[in-house]
Coordinates of C-alpha atoms in Angstrom, one line a residue:
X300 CA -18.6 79.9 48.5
X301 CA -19.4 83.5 47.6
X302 CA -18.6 83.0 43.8
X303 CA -20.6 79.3 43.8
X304 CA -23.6 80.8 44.9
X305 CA -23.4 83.6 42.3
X306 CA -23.3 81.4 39.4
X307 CA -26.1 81.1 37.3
X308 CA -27.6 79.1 34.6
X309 CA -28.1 79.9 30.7
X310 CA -29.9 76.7 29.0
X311 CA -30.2 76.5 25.2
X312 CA -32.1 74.3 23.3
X313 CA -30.0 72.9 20.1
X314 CA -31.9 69.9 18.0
X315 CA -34.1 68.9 20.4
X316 CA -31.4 68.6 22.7
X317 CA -30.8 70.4 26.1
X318 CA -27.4 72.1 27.1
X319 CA -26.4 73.4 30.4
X320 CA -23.6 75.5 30.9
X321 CA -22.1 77.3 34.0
X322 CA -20.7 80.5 34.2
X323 CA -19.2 82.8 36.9
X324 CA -20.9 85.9 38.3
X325 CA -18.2 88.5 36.9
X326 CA -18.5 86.8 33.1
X327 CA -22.5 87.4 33.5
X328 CA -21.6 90.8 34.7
X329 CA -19.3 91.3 31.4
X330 CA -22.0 90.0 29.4
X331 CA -24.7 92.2 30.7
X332 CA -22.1 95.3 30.3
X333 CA -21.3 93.8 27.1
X334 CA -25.5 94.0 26.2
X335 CA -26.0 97.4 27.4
X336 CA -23.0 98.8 24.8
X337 CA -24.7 97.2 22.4
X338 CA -28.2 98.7 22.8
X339 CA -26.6 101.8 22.6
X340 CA -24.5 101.2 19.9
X341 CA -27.4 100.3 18.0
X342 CA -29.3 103.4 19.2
X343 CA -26.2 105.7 18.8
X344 CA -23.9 105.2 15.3
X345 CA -21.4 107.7 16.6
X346 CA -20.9 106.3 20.0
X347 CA -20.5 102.9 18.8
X348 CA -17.8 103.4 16.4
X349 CA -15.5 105.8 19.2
X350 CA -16.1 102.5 21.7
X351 CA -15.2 100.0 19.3
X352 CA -11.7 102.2 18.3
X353 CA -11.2 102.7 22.2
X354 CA -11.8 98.8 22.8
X355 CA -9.0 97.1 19.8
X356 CA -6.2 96.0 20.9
X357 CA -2.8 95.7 19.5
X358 CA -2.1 93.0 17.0
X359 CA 0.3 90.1 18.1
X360 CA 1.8 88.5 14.7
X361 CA 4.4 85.7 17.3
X362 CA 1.6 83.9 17.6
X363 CA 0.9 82.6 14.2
X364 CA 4.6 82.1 13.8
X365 CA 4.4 79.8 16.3
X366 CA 1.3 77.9 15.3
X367 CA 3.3 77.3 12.5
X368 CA 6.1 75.7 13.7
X369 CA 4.4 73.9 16.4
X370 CA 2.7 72.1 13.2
X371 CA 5.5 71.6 11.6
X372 CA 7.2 69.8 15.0
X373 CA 3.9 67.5 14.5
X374 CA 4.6 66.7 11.5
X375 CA 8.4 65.8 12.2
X376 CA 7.6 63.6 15.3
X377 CA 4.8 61.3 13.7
X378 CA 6.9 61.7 9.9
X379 CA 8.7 58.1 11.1
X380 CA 5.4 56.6 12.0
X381 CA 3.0 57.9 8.8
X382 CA 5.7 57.3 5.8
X383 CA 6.1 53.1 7.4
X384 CA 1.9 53.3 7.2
X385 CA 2.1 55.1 3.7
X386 CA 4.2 52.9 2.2
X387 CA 2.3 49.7 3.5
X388 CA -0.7 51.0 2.4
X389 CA 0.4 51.7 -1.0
X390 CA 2.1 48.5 -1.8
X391 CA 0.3 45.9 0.1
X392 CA -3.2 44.1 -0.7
X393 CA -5.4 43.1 2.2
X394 CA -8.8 41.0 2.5
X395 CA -10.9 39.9 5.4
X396 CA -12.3 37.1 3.6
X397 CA -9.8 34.5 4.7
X398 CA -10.6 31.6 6.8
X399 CA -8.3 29.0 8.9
X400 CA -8.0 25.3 7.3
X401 CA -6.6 22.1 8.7
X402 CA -6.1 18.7 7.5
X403 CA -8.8 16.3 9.1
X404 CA -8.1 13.0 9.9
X405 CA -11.3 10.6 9.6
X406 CA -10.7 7.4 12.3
X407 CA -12.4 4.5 11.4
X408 CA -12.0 0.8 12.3
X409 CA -9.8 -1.7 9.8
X410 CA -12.4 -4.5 11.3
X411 CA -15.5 -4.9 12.3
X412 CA -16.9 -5.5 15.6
X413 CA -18.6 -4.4 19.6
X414 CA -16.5 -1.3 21.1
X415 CA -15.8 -2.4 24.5
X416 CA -13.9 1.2 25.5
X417 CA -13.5 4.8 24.2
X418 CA -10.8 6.7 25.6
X419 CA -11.5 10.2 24.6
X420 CA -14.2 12.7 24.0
X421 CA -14.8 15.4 21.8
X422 CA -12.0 18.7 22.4
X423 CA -9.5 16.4 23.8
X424 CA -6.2 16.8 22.4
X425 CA -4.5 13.5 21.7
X426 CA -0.9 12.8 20.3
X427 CA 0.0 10.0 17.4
X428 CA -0.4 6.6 18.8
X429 CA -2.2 7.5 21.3
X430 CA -5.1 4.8 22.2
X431 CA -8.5 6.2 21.3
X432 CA -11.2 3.1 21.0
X433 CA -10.9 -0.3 21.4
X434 CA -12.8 -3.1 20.0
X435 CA -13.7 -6.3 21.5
X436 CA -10.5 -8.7 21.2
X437 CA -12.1 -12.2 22.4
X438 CA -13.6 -13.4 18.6
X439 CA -10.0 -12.2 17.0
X440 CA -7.8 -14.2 19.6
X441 CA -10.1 -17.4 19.0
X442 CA -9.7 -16.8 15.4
X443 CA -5.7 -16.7 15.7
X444 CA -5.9 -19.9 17.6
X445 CA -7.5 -21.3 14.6
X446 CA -5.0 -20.1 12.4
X447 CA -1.6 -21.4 14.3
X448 CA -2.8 -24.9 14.8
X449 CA -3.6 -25.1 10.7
X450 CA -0.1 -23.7 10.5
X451 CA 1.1 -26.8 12.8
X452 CA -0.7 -28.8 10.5
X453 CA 1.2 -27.5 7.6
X454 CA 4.4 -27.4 9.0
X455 CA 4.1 -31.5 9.6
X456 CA 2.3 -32.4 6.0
X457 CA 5.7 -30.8 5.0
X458 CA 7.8 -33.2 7.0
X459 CA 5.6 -35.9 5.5
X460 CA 6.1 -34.4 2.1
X461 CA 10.0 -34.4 2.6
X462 CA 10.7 -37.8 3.7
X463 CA 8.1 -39.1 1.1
X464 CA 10.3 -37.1 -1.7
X465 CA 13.6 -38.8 0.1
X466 CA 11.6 -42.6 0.1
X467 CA 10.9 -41.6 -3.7
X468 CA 14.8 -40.8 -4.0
X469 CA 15.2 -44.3 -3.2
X470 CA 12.5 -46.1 -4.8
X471 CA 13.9 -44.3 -7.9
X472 CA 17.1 -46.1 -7.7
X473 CA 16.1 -49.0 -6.8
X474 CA 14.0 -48.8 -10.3
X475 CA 16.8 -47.5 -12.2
X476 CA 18.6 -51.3 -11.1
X477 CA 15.6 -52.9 -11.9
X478 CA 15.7 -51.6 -15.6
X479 CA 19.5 -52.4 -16.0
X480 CA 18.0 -56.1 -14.4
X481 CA 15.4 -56.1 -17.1
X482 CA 17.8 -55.3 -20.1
X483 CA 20.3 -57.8 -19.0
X484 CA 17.6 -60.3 -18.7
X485 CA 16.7 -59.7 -22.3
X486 CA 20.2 -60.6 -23.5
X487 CA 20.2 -63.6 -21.1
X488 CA 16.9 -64.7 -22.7
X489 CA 18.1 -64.4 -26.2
X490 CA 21.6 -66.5 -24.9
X491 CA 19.1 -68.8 -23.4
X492 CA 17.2 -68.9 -27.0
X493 CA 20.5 -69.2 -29.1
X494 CA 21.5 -72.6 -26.2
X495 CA 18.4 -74.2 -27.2
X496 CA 18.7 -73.7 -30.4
X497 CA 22.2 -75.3 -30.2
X498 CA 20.3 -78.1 -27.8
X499 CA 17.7 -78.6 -30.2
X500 CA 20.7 -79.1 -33.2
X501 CA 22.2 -81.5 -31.5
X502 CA 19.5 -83.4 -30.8
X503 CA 18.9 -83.5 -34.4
X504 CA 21.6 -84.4 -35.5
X505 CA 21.0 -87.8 -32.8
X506 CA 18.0 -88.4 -34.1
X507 CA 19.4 -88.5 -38.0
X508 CA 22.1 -90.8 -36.0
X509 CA 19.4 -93.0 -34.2
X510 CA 17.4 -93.7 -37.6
X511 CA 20.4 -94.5 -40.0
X512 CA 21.6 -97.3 -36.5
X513 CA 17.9 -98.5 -36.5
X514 CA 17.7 -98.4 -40.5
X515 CA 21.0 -100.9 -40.7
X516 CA 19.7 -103.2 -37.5
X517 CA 16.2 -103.4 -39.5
X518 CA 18.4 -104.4 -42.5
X519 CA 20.6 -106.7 -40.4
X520 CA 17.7 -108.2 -38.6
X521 CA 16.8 -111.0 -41.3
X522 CA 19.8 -112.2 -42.0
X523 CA 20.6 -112.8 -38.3
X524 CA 23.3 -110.5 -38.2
X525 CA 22.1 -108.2 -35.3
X526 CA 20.0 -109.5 -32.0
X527 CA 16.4 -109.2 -32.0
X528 CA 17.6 -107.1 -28.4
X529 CA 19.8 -104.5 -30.3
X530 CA 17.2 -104.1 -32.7
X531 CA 14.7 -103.2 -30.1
X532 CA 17.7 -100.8 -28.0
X533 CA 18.3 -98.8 -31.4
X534 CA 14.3 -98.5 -32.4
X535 CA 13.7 -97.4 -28.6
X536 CA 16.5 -94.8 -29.1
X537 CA 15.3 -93.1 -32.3
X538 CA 11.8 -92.6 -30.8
X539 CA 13.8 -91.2 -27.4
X540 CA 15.7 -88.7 -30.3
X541 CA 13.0 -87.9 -32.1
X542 CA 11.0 -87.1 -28.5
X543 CA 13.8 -85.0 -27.3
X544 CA 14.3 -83.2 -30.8
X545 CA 10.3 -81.9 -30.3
X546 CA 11.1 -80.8 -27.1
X547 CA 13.9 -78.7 -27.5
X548 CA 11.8 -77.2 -30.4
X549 CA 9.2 -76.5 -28.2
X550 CA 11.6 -75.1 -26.0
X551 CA 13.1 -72.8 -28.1
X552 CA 9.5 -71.7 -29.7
X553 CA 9.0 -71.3 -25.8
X554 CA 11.9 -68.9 -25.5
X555 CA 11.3 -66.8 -28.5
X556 CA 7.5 -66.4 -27.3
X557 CA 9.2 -65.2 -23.8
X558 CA 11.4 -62.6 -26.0
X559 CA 8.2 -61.1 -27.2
X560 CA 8.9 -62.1 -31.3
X561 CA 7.4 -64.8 -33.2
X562 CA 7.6 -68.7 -31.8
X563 CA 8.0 -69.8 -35.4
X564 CA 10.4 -67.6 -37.3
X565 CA 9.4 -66.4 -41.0
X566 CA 10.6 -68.7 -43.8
X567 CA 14.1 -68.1 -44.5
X568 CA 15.0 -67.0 -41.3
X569 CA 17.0 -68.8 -38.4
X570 CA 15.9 -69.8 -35.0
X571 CA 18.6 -67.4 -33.5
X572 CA 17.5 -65.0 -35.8
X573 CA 15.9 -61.6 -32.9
X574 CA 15.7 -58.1 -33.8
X575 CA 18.9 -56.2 -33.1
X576 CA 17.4 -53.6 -30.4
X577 CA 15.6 -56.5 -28.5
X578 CA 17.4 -55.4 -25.6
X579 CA 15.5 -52.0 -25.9
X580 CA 12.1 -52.3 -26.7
X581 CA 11.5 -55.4 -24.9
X582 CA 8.2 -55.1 -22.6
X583 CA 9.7 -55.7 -19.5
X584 CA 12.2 -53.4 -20.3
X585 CA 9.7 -50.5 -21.2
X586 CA 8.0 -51.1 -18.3
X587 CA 10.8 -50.5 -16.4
X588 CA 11.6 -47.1 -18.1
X589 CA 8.5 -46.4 -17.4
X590 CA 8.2 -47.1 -13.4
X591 CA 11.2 -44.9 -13.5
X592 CA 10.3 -42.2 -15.4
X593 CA 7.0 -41.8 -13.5
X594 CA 8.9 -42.0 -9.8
X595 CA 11.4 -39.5 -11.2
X596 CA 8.6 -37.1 -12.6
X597 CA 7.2 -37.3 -8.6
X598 CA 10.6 -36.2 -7.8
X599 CA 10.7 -33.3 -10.1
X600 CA 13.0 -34.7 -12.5
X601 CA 11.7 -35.6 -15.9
X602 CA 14.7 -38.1 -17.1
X603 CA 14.1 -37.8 -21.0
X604 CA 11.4 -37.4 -23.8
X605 CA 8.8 -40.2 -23.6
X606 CA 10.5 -42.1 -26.6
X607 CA 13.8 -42.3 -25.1
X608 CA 15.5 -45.6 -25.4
X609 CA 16.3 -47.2 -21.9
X610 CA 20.2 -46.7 -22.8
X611 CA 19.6 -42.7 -22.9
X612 CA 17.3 -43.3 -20.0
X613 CA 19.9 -44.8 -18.3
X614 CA 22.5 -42.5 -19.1
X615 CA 21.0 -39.6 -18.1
X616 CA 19.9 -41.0 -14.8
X617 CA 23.6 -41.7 -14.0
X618 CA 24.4 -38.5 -15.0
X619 CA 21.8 -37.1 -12.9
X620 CA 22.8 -39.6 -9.6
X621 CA 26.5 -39.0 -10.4
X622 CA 26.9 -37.6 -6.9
X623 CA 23.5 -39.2 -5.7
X624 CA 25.2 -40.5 -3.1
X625 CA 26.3 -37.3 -1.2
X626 CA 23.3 -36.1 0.9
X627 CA 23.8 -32.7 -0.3
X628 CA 22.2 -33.7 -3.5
X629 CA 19.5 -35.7 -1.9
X630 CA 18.5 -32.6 0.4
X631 CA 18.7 -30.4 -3.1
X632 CA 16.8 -33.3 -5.2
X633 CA 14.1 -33.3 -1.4
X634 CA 14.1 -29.7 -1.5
X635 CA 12.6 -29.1 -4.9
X636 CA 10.3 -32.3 -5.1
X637 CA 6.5 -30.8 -6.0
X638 CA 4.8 -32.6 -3.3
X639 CA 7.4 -30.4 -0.7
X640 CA 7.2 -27.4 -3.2
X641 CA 3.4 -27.7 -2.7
X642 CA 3.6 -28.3 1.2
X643 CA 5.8 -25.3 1.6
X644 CA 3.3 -23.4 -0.3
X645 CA 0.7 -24.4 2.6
X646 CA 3.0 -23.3 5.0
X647 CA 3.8 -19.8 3.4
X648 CA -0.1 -19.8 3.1
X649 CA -0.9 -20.7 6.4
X650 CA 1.8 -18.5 8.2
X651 CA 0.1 -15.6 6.5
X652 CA -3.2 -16.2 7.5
X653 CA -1.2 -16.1 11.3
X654 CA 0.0 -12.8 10.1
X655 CA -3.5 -11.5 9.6
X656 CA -4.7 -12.8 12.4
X657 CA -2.6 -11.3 14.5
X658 CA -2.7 -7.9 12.8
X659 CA -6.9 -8.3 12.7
X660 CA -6.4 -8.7 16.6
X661 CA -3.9 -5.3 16.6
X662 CA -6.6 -4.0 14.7
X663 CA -8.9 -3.9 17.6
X664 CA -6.8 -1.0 19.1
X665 CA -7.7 2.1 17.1
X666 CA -5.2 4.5 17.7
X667 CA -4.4 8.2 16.7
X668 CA -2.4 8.6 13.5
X669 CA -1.7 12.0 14.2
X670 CA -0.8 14.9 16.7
X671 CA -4.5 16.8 17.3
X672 CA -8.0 17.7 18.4
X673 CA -10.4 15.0 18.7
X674 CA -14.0 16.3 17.0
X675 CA -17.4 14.7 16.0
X676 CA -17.2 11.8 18.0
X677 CA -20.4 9.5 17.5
X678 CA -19.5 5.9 19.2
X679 CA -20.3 4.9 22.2
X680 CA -18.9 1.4 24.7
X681 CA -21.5 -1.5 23.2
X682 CA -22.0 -0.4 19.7
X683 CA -21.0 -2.5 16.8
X684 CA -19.0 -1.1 14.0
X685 CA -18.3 -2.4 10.3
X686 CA -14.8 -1.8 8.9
X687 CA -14.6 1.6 7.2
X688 CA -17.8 2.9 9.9
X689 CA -16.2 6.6 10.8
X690 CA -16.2 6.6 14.4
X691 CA -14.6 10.5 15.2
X692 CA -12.5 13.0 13.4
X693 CA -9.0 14.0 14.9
X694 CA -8.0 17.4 13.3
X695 CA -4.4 18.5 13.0
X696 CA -2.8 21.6 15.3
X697 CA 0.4 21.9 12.9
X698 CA -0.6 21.6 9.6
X699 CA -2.5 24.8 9.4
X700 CA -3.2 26.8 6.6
X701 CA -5.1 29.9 5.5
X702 CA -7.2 30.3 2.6
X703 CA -7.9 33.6 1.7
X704 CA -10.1 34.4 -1.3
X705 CA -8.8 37.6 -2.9
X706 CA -11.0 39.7 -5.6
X707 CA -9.6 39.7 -9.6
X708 CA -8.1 43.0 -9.2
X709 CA -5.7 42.0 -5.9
X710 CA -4.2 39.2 -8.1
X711 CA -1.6 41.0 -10.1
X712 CA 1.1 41.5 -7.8
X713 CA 0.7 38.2 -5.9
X714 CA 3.0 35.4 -6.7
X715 CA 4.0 32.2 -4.9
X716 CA 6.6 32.7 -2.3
X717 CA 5.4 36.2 -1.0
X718 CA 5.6 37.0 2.2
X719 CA 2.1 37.9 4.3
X720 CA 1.0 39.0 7.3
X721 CA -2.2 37.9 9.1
X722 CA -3.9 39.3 11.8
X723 CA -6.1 38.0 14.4
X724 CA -8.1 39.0 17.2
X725 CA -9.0 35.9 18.9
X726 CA -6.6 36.5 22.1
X727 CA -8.1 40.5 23.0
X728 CA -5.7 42.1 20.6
X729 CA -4.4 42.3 17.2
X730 CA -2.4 39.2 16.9
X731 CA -0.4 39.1 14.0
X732 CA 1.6 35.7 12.1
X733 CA 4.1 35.4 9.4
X734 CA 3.4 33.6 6.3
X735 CA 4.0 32.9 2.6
X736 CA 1.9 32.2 -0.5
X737 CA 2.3 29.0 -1.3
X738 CA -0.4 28.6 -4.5
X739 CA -3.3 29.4 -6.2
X740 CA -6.4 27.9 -6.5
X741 CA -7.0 26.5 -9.7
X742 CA -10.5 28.2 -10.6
X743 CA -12.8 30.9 -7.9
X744 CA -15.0 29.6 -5.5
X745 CA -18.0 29.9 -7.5
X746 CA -16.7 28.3 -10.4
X747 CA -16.0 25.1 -7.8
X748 CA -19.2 25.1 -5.8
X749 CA -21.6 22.3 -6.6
X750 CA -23.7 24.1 -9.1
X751 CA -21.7 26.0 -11.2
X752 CA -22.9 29.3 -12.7
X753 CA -24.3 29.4 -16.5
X754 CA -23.7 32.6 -18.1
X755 CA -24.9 31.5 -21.8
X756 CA -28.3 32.4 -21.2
X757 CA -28.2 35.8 -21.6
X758 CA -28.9 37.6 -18.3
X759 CA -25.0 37.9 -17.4
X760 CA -24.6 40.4 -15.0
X761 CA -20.5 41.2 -14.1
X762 CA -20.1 40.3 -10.7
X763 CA -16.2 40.6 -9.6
X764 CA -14.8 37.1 -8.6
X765 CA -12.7 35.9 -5.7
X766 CA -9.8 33.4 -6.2
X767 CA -8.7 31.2 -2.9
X768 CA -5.3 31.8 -2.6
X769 CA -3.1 29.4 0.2
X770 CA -1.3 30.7 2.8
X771 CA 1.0 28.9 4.9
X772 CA 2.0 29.9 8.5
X773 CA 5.9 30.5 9.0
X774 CA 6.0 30.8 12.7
X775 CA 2.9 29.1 14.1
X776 CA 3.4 27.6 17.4
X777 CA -0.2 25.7 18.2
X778 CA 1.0 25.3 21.9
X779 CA 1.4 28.7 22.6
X780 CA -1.5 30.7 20.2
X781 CA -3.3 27.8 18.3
X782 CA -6.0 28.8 15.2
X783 CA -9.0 27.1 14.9
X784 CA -10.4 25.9 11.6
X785 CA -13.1 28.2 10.4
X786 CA -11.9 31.2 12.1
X787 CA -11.8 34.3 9.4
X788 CA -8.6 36.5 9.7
X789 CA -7.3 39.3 7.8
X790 CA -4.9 38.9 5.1
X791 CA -2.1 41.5 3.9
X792 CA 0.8 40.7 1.1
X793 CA 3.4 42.9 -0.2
X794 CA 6.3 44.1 -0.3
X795 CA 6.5 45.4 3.0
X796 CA 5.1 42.4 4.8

């Protein structure tokens, strides 16, 4: 208590400022003993240099020996930790001008229509699939409605179409006998013609018989020798001849006519005389090929060129219905029939329109198509969206990236593949991740930007440039320490890294 309440105070100004020390009473009595040598060193030379000789003291040279080696310790103990910093300093590259990036995911609707829910909110973090909006479902399930009964409607005009092809199948052959009728009733006719011809001969030759009888009775008449009666019998029977000889003329005129060549043939000619390929080119003939060639078409079997003679329309046809009879070429003949090709074509059509329906109504649920962060929301229950309207952003935790823009001079060393080191502060500390280079922007930031720089004009001024170089995280765990897009992080590369 004694030496506390002999302290005293010296103050000193120094800059303006104000300094308060506190010193024991013996060191104030030193100093004041210290003063008073002084005055009276200065007022006696002699004195003052016998005091300052009485007053030295003995020289200790241990002590700078051992400032020395306690240096030198210093310098051994932190050696391990300054070459490590020396050696990153002097072959790594650093900037601070690096910022986090992120793939963003724009969600918009595939169709139009009201949102009836929304099942996030902006900062929520959502995984793929998950469902974030839904759209009202009532106009798309009416519309699918619409689109399976027009399938049913397709699906039976093709069951029409099938047995129509299979009634055509049968009409065809039933044509196909109705040209072989047609050709055999051509020969028929032209037997028929060459009858009455022979008919039409014979009666002739009566006729010549009935006039040389009724020329001898006429002769025999007068002198009694024949009955007025047998005279009458034989004149009656040349007129009946003659009669029956101009109807089997006009019969056989009659016949020709119905074989489509000239009643009356050309002079020279005989009544039996008909074209050789009558058979073939007779009307009712062509007609027939016709019939069935047309039904055959409807099947999807063209039988021959269009001036094929019924015989090669024939032929053909029985080489086509060689095996008509098993159903197994009925069902193949059915099968590829246009009017079924073009039903089935309906039905393909129609069935895909179900499709779309039905994938317009899974539209309705918009879901994530990634693992993230849901950002920028704008849609609310009750609006109605077009397809394409962007309704929120869903950004990516994993595929993160850094982009660090490095200056001309840093580029050198740096190649793709190099390892770096980045360092954060987001968490209260240095936080520091792993990475590698993985490429190099193809031009600098400014070169890029909307309005490019023009340095033709003549006021260039050298202005060092930064190229954005990507870096991509080799142990980045977004569950644990996730980045955020934008943040800016420092960037080191090198050898040591």
């Amino acid at each position: 208590m004694a030496d506390t309440s002999d302290r005293i105070a010296r103050e000193h100004t120094d800059s303006g400022g104000v300094l308060t020390e506190v010193m024991p009473t013996d060191q104030k009595r030193a100093e004041a003993s210290h003063d008073s040598d002084e005055k009276s060193a200065h007022s006696d030379p002699e004195k003052k240099d016998s005091q300052s000789k009485e007053t030295q003291k003995p020289r200790r040279p241990w002590v700078k020996f051992a400032v020395i080696g306690g240096i030198i310790v210093l310098l051994l103990i932190a050696l391990p930790f300054l070459i490590p910093w020396l050696m990153r300093v002097l072959n790594t590259v650093s900037t601070d001008d690096a910022y986090v990036n992120g793939h963003v995911t724009n969600v918009a609707p595939r169709v139009g229509g009201q949102i009836s829910q929304v099942f996030v909110d902006d900062n929520m973090r959502v995984k793929k699939g998950d469902l974030l909006v839904q759209l009202d479902k009532e106009p798309y399930r009416v519309q699918l409605q619409i689109k399976q009964a027009a399938l049913l409607a397709a699906e039976t005009d093709l069951t029409a179409a099938k047995a129509q092809a299979r009634g055509l199948i049968g009409l065809a052959r039933s044509q196909r006998w109705q040209l072989q009728s047609a050709m055999d009733q051509v020969v028929n006719q032209i037997a028929t013609l060459r009858a009455n011809v022979a008919t039409y001969e014979s009666r002739k030759a009566n006729l010549a018989l009935a006039k040389a009888n009724f020329e001898r009775g006429k002769e025999l008449l007068p002198s009694g020798g024949m009955s007025k009666e047998d005279y009458d019998r034989r004149r009656q029977t040349a007129v009946a001849d003659e009669a029956a000889l101009k109807q089997s003329l006009e019969l056989v005129y009659a016949t020709r006519a119905g074989l489509g060549i000239s009643a009356k043939p050309a002079p020279g000619h005989e009544l039996t005389e008909v074209p050789s390929d009558l058979p073939q080119t007779f009307s009712g003939v062509r007609s027939a090929v016709a019939t069935l060639v047309q039904t055959m078409a409807q099947i999807g079997l063209p039988l021959a060129k269009a001036d094929a003679s019924p015989g090669e329309v024939l032929d053909e046809f029985q080489k086509r219905d060689s095996k008509g009879a098993s159903d197994r070429t009925v069902d193949s003949l059915v099968a590829n029939a246009p009017a079924v090709k073009q039903a089935e074509a309906k039905v393909v059509q129609a069935r895909r329109d179900v499709d779309q329906a039905e994938l317009n109504l899974r539209y309705c649920d918009i879901v994530s198509d990634i693992d993230g962060q849901v950002t920028r929301r704008n849609v609310n229950p009750g609006n109605y969206v077009d397809a394409g309207q962007l309704l929120m952003a869903v950004r990516s935790l994993r595929e993160i990236w850094i982009d660090a823009n490095f200056k001309e001079g840093q580029l050198f060393n740096l190649r793709i593949g190099q390892p770096v080191r980045c360092e954060v502060d987001m968490y209260g500390r240095k936080q520091q991740f792993d990475g590698r280079i993985t490429g190099f922007e193809m031009g600098t930031g400014q070169t890029l930007s909307l309005l490019p720089p023009q340095n033709a004009t003549g006021n260039f001024v050298k202005i060092v440039q930064r190229l954005p170089v990507r870096i991509e995280l080799t142990d980045y765990d977004p569950d644990r320490q996730p980045l955020f897009v934008g943040r800016s992080e420092e960037r080191r590369l090198g050898k040591e890294c």
